Coordinates of C-alpha atoms in Angstrom, one line a residue:
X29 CA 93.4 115.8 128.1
X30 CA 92.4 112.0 128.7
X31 CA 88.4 112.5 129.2
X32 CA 86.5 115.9 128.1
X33 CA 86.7 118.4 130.3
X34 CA 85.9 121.7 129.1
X35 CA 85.2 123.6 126.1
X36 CA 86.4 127.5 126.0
X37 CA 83.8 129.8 124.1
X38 CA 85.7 133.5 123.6
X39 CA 82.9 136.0 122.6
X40 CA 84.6 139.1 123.7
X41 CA 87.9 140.2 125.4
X42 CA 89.3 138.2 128.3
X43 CA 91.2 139.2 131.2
X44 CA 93.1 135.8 131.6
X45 CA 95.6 135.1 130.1
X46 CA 95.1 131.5 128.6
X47 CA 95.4 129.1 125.5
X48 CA 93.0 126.3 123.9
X49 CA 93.7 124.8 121.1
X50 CA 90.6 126.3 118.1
X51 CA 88.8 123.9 117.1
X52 CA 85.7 125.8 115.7
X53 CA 85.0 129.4 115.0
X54 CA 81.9 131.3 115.9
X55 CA 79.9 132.7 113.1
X56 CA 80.1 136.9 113.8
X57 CA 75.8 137.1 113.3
X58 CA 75.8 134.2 116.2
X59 CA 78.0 136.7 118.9
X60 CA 75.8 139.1 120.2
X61 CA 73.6 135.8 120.6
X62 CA 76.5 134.2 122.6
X63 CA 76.7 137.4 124.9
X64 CA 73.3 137.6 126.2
X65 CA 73.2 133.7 126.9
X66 CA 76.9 134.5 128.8
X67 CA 75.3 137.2 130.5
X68 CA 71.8 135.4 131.2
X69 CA 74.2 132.9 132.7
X70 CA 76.2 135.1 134.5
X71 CA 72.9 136.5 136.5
X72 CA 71.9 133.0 137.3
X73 CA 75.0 132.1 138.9
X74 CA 75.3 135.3 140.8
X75 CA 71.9 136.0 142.4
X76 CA 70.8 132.2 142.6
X77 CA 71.8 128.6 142.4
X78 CA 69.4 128.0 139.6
X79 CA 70.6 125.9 136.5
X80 CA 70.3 127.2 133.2
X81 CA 70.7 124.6 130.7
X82 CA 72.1 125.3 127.0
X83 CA 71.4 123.1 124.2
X84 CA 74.5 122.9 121.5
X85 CA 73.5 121.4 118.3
X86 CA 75.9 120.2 115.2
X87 CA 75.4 122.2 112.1
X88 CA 72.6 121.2 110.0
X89 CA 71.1 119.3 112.9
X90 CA 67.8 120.1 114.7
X91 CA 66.4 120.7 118.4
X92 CA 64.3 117.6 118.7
X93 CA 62.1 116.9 121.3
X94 CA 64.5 113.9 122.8
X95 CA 67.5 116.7 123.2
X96 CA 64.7 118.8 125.4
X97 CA 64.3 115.9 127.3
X98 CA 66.9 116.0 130.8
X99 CA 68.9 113.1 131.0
X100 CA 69.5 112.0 134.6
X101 CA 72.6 110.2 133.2
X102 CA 75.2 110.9 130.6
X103 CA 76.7 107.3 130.1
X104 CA 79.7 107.7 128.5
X105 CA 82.6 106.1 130.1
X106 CA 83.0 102.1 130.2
X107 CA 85.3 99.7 133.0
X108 CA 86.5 97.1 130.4
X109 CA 89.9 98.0 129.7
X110 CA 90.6 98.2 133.6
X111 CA 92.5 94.6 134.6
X112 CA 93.4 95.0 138.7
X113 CA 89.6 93.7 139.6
X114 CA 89.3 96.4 142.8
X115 CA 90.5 99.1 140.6
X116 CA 87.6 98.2 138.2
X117 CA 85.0 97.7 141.4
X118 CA 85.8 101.6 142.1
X119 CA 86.1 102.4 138.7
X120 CA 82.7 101.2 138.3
X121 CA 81.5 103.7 141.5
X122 CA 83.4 107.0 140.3
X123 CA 81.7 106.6 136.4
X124 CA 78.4 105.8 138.5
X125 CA 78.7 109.5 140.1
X126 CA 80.0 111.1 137.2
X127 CA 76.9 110.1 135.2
X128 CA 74.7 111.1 138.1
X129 CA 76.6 114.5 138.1
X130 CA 76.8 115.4 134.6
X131 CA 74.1 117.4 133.9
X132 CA 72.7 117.4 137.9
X133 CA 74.2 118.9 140.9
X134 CA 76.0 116.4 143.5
X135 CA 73.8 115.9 146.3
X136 CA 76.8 116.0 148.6
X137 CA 77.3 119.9 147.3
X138 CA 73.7 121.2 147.8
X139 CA 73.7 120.1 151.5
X140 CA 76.7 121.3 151.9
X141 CA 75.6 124.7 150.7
X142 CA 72.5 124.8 152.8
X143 CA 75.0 124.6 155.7
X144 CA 73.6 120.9 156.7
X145 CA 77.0 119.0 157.3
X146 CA 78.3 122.7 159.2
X147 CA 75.7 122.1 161.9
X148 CA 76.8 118.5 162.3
X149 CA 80.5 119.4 162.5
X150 CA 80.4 122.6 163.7
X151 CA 82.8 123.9 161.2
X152 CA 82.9 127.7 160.4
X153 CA 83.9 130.4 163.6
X154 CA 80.8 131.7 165.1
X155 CA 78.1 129.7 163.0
X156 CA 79.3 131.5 160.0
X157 CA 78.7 129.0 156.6
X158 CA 80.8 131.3 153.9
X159 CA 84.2 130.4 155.4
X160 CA 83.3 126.7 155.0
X161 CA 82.5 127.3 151.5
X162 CA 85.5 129.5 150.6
X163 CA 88.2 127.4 151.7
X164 CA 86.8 124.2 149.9
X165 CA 86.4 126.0 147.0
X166 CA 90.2 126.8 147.6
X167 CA 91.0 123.0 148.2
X168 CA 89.0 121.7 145.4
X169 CA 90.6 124.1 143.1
X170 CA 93.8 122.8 144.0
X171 CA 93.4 119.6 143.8
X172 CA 91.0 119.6 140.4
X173 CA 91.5 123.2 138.6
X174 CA 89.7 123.9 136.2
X175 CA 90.5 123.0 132.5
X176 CA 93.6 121.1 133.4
X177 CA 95.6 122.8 136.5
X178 CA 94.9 121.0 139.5
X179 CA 97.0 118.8 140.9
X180 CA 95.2 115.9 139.8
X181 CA 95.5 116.6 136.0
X182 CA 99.4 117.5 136.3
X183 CA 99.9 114.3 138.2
X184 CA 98.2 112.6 134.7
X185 CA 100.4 114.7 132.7
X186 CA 103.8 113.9 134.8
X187 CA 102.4 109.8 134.1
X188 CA 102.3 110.6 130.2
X189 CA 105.7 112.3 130.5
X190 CA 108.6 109.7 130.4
X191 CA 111.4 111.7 132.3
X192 CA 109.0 110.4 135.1
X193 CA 108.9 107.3 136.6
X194 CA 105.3 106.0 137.6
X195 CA 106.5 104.5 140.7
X196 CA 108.0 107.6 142.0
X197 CA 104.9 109.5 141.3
X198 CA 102.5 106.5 143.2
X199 CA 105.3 108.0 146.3
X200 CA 104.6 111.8 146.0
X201 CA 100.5 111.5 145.4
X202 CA 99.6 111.4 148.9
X203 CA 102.1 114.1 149.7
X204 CA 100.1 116.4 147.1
X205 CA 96.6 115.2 147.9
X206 CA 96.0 113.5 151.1
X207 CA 95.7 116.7 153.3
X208 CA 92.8 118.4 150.2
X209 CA 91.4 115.2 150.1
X210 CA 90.9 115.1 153.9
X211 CA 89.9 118.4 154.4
X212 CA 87.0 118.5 151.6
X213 CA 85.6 115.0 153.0
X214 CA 85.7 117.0 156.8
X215 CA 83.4 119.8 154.5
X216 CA 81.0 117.0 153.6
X217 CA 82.2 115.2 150.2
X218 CA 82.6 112.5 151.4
X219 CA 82.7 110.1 148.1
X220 CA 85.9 112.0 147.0
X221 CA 87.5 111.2 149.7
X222 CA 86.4 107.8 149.8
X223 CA 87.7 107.3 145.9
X224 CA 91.0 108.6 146.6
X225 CA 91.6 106.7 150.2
X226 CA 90.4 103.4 148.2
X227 CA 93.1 104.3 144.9
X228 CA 95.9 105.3 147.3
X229 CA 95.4 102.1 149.3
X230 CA 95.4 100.0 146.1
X231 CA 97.9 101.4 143.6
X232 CA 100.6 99.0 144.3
X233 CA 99.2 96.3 143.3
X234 CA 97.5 97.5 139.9
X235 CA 99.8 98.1 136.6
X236 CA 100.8 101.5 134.8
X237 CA 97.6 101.5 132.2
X238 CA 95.0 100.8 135.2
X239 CA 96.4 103.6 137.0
X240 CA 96.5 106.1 134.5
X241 CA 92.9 105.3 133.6
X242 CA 91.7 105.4 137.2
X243 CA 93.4 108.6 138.1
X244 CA 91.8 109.8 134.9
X245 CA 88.2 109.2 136.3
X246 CA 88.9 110.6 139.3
X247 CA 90.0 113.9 137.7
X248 CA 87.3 114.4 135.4
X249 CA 84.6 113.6 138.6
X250 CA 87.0 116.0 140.6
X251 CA 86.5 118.3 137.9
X252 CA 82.8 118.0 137.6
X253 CA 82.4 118.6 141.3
X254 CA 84.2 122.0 140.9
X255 CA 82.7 122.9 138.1
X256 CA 79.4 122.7 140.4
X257 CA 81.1 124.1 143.0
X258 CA 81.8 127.4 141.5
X259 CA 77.9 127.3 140.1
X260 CA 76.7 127.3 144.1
X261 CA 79.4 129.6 145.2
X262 CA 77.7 132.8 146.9
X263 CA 79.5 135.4 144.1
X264 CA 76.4 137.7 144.8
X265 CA 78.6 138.4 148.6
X266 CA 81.3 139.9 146.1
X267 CA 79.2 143.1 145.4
X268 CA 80.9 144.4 148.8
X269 CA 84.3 144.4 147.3
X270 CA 83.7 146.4 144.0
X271 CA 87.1 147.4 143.5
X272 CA 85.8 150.9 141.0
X273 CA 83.2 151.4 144.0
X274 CA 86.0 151.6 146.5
X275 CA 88.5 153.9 144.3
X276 CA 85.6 155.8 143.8
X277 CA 85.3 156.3 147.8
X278 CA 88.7 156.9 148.5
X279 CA 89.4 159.7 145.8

C-alpha cells in the first residue's frame, strides 16, 4: 500500500476469508489479553460511540507519560515532492484533515450521526435517520474499502500496474467515483467531495508522480473517514436480526 492503512491482529478464528502479509507474531501468554481488549472494544462500538484508545508499544520500550498524552494531530505526511502548485495547495488541505482525523472523529461524521444535516436536507423517508446512515456507509465502502478494496485503492493499484495507461484511467475516474462522491457530500461530507471535485477538475494538467501521490492522500483520508464511519455506525440495531434467534423461532 502507498500510506499505512491498516494493521490485521488475528487472535482467534476468522470468518473472512482474507490475507496480510505477517509481519509480527503475538506472543501465546499476550492472547487472552488481546481478546478481552477485542471484546472491550467490540462493546464500545456496539452500545455507544465512545472511543476507546489502545496504546501499542515497541518491545523493550515503556508507556511514558508523553504517549498518554492525546495528540490532536498525527503529522506524518509532507507536500514537497508534489510539483503541479494547485495539486500541492489541496494536497496541503487533505494532510490537514487527515491529521485532524487520525486519532479524532471528523466533525463532519458526528453531525451527521446526530441526524443534523438530515433535518436540513430532509433526507431519509418519514424522518427516519438509519437509512441515511446505511447507504453512506454503502457508498463510502465502495469508494474507500477497507484495507485496500475500494475503488479508490484499485484505481492506485491499476496506476502502479503498467498494462495500464495513466491517461486512460484519468478518463474512467469519474465514471467510478463521481456519483459516491456526490451522494456522500448530499449525506453531509462535504470536504470529500470538495477534494475529489478539485483533483478531477485538475488532473490534466499535473504529471504521473503528482497524481499518484495525490490520489494516494485521498485514499488514506477516504479510508480514515470509514474507518470512523463504521466506529458510529448504530450495530447495536442489529440485535433484531440474530440469525440463531430466528432459526431458533422458526423450528
Amino acid at each position: 500500500m502507498n500510506n499505512p492503512r491498516n494493521m490485521l491482529i488475528k487472535y482467534g478464528n476468522d470468518a473472512k476469508d482474507r490475507y496480510s502479509a505477517p509481519v509480527a507474531q503475538v506472543r501465546s501468554k499476550d492472547i487472552l489479553k488481546l481478546k478481552e481488549i477485542g471484546k472491550e472494544s467490540w462493546e464500545l462500538i456496539y452500545n455507544s460511540p465512545c472511543i476507546n484508545e489502545i496504546i501499542v508499544t515497541r518491545k523493550g520500550d515503556e508507556i511514558t507519560k508523553e504517549l498518554l498524552i492525546r495528540n490532536d494531530e498525527f503529522n506524518q505526511f509532507s507536500i514537497e515532492e508534489f510539483e503541479n502548485d494547485k495539486f500541492k495547495e489541496i494536497a496541503e488541505d487533505i494532510i490537514q484533515e487527515i491529521n485532524k482525523i487520525w486519532v479524532n472523529p471528523p466533525e463532519e461524521l458526528v453531525v451527521i450521526h446526530k441526524g443534523e444535516v438530515s433535518v436540513l436536507n430532509e433526507s431519509g423517508t418519514y424522518n427516519q435517520l438509519f437509512p441515511t446512515l446505511f447507504f453512506l456507509e454503502g457508498e463510502l465502502r465502495h469508494v474507500a474499502g477497507h484495507a485496500g478494496f475500494g475503488v479508490i485503492e484499485k484505481l492506485l493499484q491499476a496506476m502502479h500496474d503498467n498494462h495500464f495507461n495513466i491517461s486512460d484511467i484519468k478518463k474512467i475516474i469519474k465514471f467510478l467515483i463521481n456519483d459516491s462522491s456526490n451522494f456522500i457530500g448530499y449525506c453531509g461530507l462535504f470536504k470529500f467531495k470538495n477534494f475529489f471535485e478539485e483533483i478531477t477538475f485538475n488532473m490534466e494538467k499535473c504529471n504521473e508522480g503528482d497524481f499518484i501521490r495525490i490520489f494516494s492522500l485521498l485514499s488514506l483520508y477516504t479510508n480514515k473517514l470509514h474507518e470512523w464511519n463504521l466506529h458510529y455506525f448504530p450495530w447495536n440495531l442489529g440485535s433484531n436480526y440474530n440469525y440463531l434467534s430466528y432459526h431458533k423461532k422458526n423450528k
